[in-house]
C-alpha positions as CSV (number, residue, x, y, z in Angstrom):
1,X,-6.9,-57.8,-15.7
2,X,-5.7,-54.9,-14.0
3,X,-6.0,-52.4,-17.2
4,X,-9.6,-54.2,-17.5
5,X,-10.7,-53.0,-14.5
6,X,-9.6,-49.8,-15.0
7,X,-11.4,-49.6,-18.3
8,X,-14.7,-50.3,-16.6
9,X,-14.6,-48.1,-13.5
10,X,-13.3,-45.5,-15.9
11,X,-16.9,-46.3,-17.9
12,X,-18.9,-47.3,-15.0
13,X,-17.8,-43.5,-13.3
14,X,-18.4,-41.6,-17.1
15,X,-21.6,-43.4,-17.2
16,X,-22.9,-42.5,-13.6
17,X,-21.3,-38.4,-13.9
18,X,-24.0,-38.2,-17.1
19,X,-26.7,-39.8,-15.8
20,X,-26.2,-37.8,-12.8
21,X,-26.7,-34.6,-15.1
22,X,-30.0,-32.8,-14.0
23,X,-31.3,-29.7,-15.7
24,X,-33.0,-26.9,-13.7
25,X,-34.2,-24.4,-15.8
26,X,-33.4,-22.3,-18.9
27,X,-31.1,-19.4,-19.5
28,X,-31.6,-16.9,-21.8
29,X,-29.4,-14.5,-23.6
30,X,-32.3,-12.8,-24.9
31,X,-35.6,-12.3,-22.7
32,X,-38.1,-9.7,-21.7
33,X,-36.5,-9.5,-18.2
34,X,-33.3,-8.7,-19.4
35,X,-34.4,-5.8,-21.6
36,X,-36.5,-4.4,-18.0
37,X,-33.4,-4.4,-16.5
38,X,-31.5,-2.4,-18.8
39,X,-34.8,0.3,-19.3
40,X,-34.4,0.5,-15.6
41,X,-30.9,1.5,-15.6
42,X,-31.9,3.9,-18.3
43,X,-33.9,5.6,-16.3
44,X,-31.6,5.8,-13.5
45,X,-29.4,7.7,-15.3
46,X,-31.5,10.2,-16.8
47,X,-32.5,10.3,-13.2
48,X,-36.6,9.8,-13.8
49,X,-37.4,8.2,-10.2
50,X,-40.6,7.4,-11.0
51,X,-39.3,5.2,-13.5
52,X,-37.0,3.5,-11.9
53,X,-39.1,3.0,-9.0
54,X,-41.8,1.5,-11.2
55,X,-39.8,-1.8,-11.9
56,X,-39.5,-2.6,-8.3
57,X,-42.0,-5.0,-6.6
58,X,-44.0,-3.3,-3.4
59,X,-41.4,-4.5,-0.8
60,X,-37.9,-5.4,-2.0
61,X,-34.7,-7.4,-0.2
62,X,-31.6,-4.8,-1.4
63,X,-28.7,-6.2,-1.0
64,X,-24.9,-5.1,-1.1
65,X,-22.1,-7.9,-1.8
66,X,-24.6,-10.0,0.0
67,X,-25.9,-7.9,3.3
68,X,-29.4,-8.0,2.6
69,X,-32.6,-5.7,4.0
70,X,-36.0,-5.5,3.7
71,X,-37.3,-2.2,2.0
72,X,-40.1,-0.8,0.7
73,X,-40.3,0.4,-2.8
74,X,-39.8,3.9,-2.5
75,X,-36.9,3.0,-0.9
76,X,-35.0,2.9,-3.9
77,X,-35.5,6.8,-5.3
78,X,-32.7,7.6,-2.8
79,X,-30.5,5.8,-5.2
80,X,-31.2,8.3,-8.0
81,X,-30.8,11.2,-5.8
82,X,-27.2,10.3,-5.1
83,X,-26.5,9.6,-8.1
84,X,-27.7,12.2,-10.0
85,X,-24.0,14.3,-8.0
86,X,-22.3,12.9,-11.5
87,X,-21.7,14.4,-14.2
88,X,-21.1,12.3,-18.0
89,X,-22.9,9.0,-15.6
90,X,-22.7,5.7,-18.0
91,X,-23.9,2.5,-16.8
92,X,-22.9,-0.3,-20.0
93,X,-22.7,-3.7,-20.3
94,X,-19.3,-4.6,-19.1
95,X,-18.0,-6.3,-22.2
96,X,-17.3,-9.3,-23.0
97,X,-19.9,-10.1,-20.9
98,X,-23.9,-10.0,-21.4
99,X,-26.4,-10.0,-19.4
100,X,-28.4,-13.7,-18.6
101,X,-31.8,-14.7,-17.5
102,X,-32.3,-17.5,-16.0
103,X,-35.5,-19.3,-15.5
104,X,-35.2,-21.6,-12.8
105,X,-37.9,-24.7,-12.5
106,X,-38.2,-23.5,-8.9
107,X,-36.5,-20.9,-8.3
108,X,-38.2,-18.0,-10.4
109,X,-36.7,-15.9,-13.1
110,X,-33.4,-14.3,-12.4
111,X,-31.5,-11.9,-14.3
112,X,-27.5,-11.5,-13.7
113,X,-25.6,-8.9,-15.6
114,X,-22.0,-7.3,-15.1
115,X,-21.9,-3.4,-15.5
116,X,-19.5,-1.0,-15.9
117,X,-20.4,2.4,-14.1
118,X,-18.3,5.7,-15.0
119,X,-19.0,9.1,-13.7
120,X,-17.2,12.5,-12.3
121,X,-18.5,13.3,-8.8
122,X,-19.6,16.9,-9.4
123,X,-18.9,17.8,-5.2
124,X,-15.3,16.5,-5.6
125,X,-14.2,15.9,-8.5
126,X,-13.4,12.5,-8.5
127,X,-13.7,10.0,-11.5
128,X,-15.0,6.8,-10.6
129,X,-15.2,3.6,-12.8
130,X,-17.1,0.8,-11.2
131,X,-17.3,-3.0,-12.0
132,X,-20.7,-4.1,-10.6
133,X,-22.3,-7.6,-10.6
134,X,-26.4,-7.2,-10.2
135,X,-28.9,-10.3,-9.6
136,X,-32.4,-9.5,-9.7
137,X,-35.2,-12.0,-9.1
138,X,-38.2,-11.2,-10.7
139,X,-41.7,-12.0,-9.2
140,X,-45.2,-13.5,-10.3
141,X,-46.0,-9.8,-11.6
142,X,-42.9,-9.3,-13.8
143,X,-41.7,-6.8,-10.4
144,X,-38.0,-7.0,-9.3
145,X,-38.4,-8.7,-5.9
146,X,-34.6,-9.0,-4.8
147,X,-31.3,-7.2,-6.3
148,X,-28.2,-7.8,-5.1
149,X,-25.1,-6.0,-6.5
150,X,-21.1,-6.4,-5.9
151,X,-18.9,-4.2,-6.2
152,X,-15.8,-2.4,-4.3
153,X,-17.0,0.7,-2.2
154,X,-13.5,2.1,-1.8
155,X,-14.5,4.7,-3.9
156,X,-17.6,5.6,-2.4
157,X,-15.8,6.0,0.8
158,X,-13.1,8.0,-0.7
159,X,-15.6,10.6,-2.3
160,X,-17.3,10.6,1.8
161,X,-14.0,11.7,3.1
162,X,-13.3,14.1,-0.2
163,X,-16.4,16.2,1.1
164,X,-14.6,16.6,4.5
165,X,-11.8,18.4,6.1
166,X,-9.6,15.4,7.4
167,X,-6.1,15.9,8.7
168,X,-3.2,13.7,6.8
169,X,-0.6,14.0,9.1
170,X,1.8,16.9,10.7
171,X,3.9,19.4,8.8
172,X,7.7,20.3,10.3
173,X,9.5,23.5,8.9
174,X,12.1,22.4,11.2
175,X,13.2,19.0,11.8
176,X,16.1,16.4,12.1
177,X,15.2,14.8,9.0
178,X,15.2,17.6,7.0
179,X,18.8,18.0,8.4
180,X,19.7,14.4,6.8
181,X,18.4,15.7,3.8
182,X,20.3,18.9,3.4
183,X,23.5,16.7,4.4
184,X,22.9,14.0,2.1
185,X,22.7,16.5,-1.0
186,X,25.6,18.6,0.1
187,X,27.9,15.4,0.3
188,X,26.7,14.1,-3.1
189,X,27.2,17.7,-5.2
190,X,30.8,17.2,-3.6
191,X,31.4,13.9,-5.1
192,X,31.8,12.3,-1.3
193,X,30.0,9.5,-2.3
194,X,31.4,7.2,0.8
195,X,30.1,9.9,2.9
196,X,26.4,10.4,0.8
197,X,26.1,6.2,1.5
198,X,25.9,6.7,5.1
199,X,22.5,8.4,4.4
200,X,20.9,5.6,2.9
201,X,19.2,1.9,4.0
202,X,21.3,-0.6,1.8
203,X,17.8,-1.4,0.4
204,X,16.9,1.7,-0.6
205,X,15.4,2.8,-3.8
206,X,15.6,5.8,-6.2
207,X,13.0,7.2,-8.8
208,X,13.6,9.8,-11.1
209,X,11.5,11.2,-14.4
210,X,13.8,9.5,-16.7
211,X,12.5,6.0,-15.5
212,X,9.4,4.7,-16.6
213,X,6.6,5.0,-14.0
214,X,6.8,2.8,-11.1
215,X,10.3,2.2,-12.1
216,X,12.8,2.7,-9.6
217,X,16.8,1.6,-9.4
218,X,18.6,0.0,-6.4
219,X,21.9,1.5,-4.3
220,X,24.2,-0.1,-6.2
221,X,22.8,1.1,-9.3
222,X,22.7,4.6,-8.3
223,X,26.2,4.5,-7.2
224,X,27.4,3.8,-10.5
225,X,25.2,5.8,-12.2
226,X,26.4,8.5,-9.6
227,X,30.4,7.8,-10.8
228,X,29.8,8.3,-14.2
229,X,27.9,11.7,-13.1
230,X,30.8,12.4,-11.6
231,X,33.6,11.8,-14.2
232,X,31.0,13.9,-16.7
233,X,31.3,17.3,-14.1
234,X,34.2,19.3,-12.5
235,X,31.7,20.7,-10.4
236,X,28.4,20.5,-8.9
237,X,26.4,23.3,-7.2
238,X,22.8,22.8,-5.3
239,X,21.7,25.7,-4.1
240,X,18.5,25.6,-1.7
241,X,15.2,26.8,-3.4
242,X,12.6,27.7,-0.9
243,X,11.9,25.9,2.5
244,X,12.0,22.1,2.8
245,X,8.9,20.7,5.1
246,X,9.0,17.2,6.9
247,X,5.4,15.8,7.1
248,X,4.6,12.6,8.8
249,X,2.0,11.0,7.4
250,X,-0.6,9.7,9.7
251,X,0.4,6.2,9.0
252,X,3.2,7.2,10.8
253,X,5.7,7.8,7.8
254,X,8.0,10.2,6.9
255,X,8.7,12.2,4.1
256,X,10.6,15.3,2.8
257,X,10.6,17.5,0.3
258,X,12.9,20.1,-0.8
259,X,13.5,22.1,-3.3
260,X,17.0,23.1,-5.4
261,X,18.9,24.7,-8.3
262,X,21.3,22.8,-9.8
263,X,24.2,24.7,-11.5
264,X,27.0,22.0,-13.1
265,X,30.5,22.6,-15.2
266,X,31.7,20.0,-17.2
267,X,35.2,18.6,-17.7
268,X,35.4,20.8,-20.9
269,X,34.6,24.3,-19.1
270,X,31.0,24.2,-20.1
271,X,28.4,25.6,-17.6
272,X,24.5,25.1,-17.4
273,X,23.0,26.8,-14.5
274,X,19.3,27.4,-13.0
275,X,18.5,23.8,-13.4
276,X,15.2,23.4,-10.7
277,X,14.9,20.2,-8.7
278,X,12.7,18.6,-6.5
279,X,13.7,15.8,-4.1
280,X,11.8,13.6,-2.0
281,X,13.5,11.6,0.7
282,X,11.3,8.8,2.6
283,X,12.8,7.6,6.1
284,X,12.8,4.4,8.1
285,X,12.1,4.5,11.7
286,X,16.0,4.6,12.3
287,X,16.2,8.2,10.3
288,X,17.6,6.5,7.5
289,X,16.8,7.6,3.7
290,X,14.9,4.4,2.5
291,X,13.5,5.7,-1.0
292,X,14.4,9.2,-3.4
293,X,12.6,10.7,-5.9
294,X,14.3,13.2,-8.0
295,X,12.0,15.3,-10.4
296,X,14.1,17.3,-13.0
297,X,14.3,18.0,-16.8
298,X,16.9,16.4,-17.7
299,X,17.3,17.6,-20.9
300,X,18.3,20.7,-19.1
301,X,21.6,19.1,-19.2
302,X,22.1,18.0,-22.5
């Protein structure tokens, strides 16, 4: 009995989820409001404002990632003025998806489509590539009435602050850290490896050209990567290469970079001199080495 009743709630609830089914309108993957949309975004990038303008209904809600206002149809040429800053501007579908209209029974025709946007800001040089989500809702008169679009603005606000002269942080020529640094390299070209450790978090991390990007290697690796380097040279010569600089970051971070020449000698009597290198040491708040990146040609060595 029990399996029974199972059987026709199970058919009973099938039954009532279909029935409950109500359609609301039509979508379209081809329709005259879709191929208005994509003439208006050709126009905008040719930068015709009258064009553009001219698909816009009289008064218009603009929104952005849902903040909507009120505007008035002229409102939108400001659009094409900004944009016309790029240079090689492309707006495309952004495939695999298409562009939809949808004609609601009473909601009106919309249009949704999913663009990719890709440009170089002439001012600053930066390269933007833009996923953006657009609704439009079309009125009586074939206008647009509303547009919405979604998108991340982290680039718009990085190309604000790229026209701008905005402080990073403070530059040191002389500092303590930059003394833990010097330290730290003269105790590793001397093979004091015990001494070199004392330098370092326990967690820290090392990055070097030789690793694939966004690779990095923990302290335990690096020491015996370290003892091999070792048991390959008799001797091991950094020699400093300009000044080193400290800069704290305004995130309140620490970094520094210094610059060397590496001269070794193998086992064998073999010497390879002039080798540049550039190090970069990261700190913690205890003025401890937390992450190194190393930036050599390695094949320097060979």
């Amino acid at each position: 009995m029990k399996k029974i009743g199972f059987v026709l709630v199970l058919v009973l609830t099938t039954f009532l989820t279909v029935n409950a089914q109500k359609e609301n309108g039509i979508v379209y993957s081809e329709h005259e409001a879709i191929n208005k949309t994509k003439a208006m975004w050709a126009a905008f990038v040719k930068g015709d404002k009258e064009a553009f303008v001219s698909f816009f209904a009289d008064t218009i809600w603009v929104g952005s990632n849902g903040e909507y206002e009120k505007k008035p149809q002229k409102y939108m040429s400001g659009f094409v003025d900004w944009w016309n800053g790029f240079d090689n501007f492309i707006i495309q579908d952004d495939k695999p998806a298409f562009p939809d209209a949808i004609d609601y029974k009473n909601g009106g025709l919309w249009v949704q489509d999913w663009l990719l946007w890709t440009g170089t800001h002439k001012a600053t040089g930066i390269k933007v590539k833009i996923h953006v989500h657009d609704l439009y809702r079309f009125n009586k008169d074939g206008k647009i009435a509303v547009a919405n679009q979604y998108f991340s603005d982290n680039i718009f606000e990085q190309i604000e602050k790229s026209q701008k002269t905005i402080e990073s942080g403070v530059i040191y020529k002389y500092h303590p850290y930059i003394n833990v640094t010097r330290k730290a390299v003269n105790a590793w070209a001397a093979k004091d490896i015990e001494t070199w450790l004392s330098f370092y978090t326990p967690d820290a991390v090392f990055g070097s050209l030789s690793l694939k990007d966004g690779e990095s290697i923990d302290l335990k690796t690096k020491k015996a990567d370290d003892q091999k380097t070792f048991a390959t040279y008799n001797t091991i010569e950094l020699v400093e290469s300009g000044e080193p600089v400290c800069v704290a970051y305004e995130k309140e971070y620490y970094v520094v970079y210094s610059w060397w020449v590496l001269s070794v000698t193998t086992m064998d009597g073999k010497k390879k001199s002039n080798i540049p290198v550039m190090l970069s040491h990261g700190f913690d708040n205890n003025g401890k080495i937390k992450w190194e990146g190393v930036y050599m040609d390695n094949k320097r060595l060979e």
